[in-house]
XYZ file of C-alpha atoms in Angstrom:
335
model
C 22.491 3.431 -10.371
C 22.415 2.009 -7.015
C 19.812 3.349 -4.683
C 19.202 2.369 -1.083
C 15.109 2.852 -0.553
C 14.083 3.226 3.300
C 10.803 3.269 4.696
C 9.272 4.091 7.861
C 5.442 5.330 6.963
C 3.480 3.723 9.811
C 4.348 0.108 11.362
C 6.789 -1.836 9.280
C 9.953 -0.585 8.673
C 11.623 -1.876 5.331
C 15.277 -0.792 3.782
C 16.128 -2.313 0.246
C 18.694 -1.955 -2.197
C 17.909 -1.422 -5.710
C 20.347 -1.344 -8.851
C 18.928 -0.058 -12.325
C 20.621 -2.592 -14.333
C 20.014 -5.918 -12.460
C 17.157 -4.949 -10.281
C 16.499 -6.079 -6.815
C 19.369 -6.950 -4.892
C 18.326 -7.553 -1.460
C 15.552 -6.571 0.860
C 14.433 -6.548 4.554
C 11.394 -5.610 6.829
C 10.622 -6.068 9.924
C 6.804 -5.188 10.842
C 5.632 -4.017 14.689
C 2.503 -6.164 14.533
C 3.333 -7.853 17.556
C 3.964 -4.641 19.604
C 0.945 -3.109 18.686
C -1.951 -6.005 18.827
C -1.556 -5.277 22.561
C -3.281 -1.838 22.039
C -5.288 -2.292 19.385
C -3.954 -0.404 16.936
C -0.876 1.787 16.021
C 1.034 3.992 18.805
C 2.494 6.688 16.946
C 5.054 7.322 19.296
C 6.061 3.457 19.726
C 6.078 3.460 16.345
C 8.730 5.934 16.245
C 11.117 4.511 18.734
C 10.791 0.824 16.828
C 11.586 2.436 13.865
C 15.145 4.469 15.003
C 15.848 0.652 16.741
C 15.361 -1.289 13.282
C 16.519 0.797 10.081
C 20.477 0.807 10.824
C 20.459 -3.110 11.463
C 18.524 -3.634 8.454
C 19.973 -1.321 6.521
C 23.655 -3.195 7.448
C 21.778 -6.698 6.529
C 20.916 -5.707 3.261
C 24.065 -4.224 2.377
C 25.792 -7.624 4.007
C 23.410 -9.990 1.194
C 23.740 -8.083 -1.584
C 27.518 -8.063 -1.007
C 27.742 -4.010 -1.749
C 28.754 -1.338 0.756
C 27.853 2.046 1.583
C 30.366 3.786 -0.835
C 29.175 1.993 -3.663
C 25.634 3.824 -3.242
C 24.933 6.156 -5.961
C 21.503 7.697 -4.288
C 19.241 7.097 -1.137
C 15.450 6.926 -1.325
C 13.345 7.619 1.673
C 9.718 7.534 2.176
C 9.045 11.510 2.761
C 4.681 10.790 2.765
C 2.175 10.013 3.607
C 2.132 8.604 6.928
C 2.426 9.275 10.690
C 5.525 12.283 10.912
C 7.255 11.108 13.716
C 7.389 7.777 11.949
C 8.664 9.438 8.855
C 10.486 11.828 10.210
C 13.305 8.696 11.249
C 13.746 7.307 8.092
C 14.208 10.793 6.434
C 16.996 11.941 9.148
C 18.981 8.839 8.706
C 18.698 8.878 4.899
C 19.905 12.642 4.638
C 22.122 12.116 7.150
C 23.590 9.357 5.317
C 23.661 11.156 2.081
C 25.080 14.317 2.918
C 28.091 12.274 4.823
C 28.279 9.934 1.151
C 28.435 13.030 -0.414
C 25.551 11.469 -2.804
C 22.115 12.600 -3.617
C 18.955 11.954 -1.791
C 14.990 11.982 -2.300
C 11.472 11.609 -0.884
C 9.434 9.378 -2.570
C 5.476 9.478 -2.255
C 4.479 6.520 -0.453
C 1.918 5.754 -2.838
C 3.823 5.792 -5.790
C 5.539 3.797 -4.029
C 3.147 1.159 -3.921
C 1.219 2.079 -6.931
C 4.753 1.540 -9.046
C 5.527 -1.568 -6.987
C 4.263 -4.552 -9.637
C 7.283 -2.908 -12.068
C 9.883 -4.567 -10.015
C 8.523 -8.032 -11.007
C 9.222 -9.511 -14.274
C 6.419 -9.174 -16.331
C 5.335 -5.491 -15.554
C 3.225 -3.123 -17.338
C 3.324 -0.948 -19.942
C 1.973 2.400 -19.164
C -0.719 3.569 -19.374
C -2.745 1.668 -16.807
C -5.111 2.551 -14.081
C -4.414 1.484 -10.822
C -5.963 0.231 -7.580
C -4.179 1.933 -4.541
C -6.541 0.083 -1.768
C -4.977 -0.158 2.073
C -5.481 0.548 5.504
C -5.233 4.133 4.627
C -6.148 4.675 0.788
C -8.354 3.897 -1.542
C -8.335 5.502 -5.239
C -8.340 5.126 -8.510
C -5.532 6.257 -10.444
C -5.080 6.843 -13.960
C -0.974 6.271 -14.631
C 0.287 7.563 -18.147
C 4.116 7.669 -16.541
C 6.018 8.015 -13.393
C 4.592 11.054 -12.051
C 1.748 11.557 -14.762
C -1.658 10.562 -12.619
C -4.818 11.413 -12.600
C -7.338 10.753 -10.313
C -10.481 9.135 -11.277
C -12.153 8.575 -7.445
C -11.482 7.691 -3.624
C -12.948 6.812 -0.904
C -14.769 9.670 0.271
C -15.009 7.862 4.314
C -13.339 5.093 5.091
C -10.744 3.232 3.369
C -11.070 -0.334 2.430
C -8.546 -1.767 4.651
C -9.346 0.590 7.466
C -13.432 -1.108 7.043
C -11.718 -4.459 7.075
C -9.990 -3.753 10.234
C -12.697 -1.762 11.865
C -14.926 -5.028 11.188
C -12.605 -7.319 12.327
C -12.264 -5.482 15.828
C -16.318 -5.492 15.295
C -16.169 -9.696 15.129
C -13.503 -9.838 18.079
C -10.458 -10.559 15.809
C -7.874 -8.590 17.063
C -5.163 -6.249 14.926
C -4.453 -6.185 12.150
C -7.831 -7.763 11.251
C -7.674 -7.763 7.919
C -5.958 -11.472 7.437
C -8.058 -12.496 10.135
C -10.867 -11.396 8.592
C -10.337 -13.149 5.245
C -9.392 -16.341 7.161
C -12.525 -16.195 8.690
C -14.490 -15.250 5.929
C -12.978 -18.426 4.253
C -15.426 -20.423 6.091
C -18.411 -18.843 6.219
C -21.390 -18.477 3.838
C -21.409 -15.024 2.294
C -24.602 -15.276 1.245
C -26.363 -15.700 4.547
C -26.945 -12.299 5.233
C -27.085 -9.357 2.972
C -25.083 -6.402 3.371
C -24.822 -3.201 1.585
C -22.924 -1.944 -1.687
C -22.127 1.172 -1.139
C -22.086 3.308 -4.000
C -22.216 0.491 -6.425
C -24.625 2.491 -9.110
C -23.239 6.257 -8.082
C -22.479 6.645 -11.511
C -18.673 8.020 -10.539
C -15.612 5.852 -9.313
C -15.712 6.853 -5.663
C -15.971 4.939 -2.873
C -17.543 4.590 0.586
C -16.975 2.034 3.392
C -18.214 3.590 6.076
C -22.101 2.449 6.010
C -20.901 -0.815 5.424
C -19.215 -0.685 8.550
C -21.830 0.486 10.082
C -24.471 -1.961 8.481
C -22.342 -5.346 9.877
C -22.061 -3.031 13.254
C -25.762 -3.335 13.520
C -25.967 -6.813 12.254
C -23.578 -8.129 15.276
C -25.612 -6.328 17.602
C -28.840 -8.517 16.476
C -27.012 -11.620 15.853
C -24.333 -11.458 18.096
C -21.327 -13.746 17.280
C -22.530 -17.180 16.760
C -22.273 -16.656 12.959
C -19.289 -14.663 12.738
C -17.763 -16.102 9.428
C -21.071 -15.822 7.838
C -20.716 -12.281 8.574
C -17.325 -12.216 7.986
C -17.927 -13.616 4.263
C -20.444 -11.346 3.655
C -18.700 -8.120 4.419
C -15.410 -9.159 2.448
C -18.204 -10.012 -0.901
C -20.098 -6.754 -0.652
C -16.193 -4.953 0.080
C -14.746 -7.279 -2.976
C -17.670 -6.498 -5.166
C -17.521 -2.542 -5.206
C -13.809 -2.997 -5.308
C -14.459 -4.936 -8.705
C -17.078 -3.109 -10.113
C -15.208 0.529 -10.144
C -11.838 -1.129 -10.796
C -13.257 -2.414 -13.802
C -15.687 0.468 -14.551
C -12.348 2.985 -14.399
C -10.379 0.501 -16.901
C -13.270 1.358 -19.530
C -13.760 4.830 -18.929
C -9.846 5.215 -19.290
C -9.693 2.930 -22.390
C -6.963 1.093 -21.383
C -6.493 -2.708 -20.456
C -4.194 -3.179 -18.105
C -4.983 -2.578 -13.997
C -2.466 -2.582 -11.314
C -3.454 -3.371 -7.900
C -1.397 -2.501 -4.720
C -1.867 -1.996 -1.514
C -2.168 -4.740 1.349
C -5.750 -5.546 0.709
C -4.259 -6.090 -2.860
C -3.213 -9.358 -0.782
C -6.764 -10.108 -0.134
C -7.441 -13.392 -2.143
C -11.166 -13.095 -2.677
C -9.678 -10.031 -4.365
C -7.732 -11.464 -6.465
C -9.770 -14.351 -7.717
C -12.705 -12.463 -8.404
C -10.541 -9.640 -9.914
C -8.592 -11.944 -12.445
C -11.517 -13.645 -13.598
C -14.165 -10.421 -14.896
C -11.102 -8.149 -15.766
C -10.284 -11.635 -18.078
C -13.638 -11.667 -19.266
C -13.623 -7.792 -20.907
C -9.751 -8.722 -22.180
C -8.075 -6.395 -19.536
C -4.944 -7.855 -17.491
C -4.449 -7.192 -13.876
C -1.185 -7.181 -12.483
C -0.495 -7.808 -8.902
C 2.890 -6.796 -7.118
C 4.438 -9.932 -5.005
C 2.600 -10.940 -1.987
C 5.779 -9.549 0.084
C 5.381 -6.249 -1.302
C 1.543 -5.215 -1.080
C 2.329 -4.449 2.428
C 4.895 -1.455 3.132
C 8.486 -2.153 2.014
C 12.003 -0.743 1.026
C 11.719 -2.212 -2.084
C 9.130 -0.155 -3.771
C 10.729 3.211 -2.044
C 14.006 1.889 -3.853
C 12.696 1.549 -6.831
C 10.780 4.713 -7.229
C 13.406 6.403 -5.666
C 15.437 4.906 -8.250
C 13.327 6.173 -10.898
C 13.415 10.033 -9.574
C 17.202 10.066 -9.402
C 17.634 9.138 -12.767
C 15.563 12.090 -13.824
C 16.809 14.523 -11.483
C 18.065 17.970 -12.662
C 19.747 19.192 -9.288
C 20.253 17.694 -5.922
C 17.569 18.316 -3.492
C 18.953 19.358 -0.198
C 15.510 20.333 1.328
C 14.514 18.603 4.595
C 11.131 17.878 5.207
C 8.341 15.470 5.397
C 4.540 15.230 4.627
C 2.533 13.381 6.839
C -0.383 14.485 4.211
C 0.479 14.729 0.374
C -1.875 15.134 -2.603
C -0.137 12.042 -5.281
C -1.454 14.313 -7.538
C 0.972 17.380 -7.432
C 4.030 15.352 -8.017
C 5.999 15.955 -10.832
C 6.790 13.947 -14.087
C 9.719 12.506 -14.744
């Protein structure tokens, strides 16, 4: 099966091609971070308009590398939520669109799954079960996966997410957008144990999350200190941030019995992350498994892919049209 995955959440929009038997065939993305740094932050309706300008011409580059055309498609994947609707609402109309004139089935995939599935593509992915990490600008939770479509929640963020803290903290230190990168960068060269921050909810006792007094707590902090030590608060924000993230990560893996964690999301880029992730999961004998650098931010690839694995399990053709700016990942169905 040969499924064309488009996405168009947020602020990158990303078209792949994806064939069951011999995987990833070609992919593209072209991210608005340019456009919006001016203002700070995402303009929904910019977003929009960048989105209907990039998704044909990407969609025609990927079909030009991977040497396929349209009527060799066998399905088209779209991402149908989360996200901002207007945004999602152009990737939808031209993958329905396309399908209905291909005479070929189409369906929404869940943004998350997207991502959460994402490290399956590569070529030592993981058995299921697993619990996974879903930590970005927008999420952070902890999922339990037994299958696609069987997950159950074991905690989110119940404020902030952890990439929307990292930006938020960035903009704090004068960094700019997206600040996450920048913030890392930064925090690369500064002491993180300088000044002490919070960890919130460290010893709650549950596996949910808050980044919002954090925030708050290196809000106050640059208000005393001003910006003279701004990596040194930098590094200690991403610690306290990277610690909690460990701690319930790890805490979930044990609660769920199983040893194998999937991270994904962009701050699944974050290297601290990483490092520190690798090294305690090693230490209690659970693996972690990271999707590729290129696809912890949004992509077509992942959409492709889970859209992939929906088709392949679908009953009847769904001609519904619709999509969910808000979606609960845990009333999708099994497959």
């Amino acid at each position: 099966m040969l499924v064309l995955g488009v996405e168009s959440s947020c602020d990158e929009t990303g078209v792949a091609l994806y064939d069951s038997a011999r995987g990833l065939l070609a992919h593209a993305l072209y991210s608005q971070i340019a456009m919006h740094n001016e203002y700070g932050g995402v303009v929904p309706e910019l977003a929009s308009r960048d989105h209907i300008r990039r998704v044909l011409p990407l969609t025609r580059q990927v079909l030009a590398e991977s040497g396929c055309t349209l009527t060799d498609l066998d399905g088209i994947a779209y991402t149908q939520g989360p996200g901002l609707a207007g945004a999602l609402l152009v990737g939808a109309g031209m993958a329905r669109a396309l399908a209905f004139a291909l005479d070929i089935p189409a369906v929404g995939v869940h943004h998350l799954e997207g991502h959460m599935l994402s490290p399956l593509i590569s070529d030592t992915p993981p058995e299921f079960p697993f619990v996974a990490l879903l930590v970005s600008g927008g999420h952070t939770q902890l999922m339990r996966v037994s299958g696609v479509g069987c997950y159950t929640l074991l905690g989110e963020t119940l404020d902030d997410a952890a990439g929307e803290a990292f930006d938020k903290t960035a903009q704090l230190l004068g960094l700019g957008y997206p600040g996450g990168p920048a913030l890392s960068k930064l925090a690369a060269t500064g002491d993180a144990g300088h000044f002490s921050l919070p960890r919130p909810m460290l010893n709650s006792g549950d596996f949910d999350f808050s980044f919002s007094g954090l925030k708050t707590a290196v809000l106050t902090l640059v208000r005393r200190q001003g910006l003279e030590q701004a990596a040194d608060i930098a590094a200690a924000f991403q610690a306290a941030a990277v610690e909690v993230l460990v701690s319930k990560s790890l805490a979930a893996c044990a609660h769920s019995g199983v040893t194998r964690l999937v991270v994904a999301g962009g701050v699944g880029a974050n290297t601290r992350l990483r490092e520190r992730l690798t090294r305690e999961a090693a230490a209690r004998g659970i693996v972690v498994f990271y999707p590729k650098l290129e696809f912890c931010t949004d992509n077509g690839a992942m959409i492709a892919f889970a859209g992939a694995q929906r088709l392949a399990h679908a009953s009847s053709a769904d001609l519904t049209f619709a999509v969910k700016p808000r979606w609960d990942l845990a009333t999708l169905d099994a497959v």
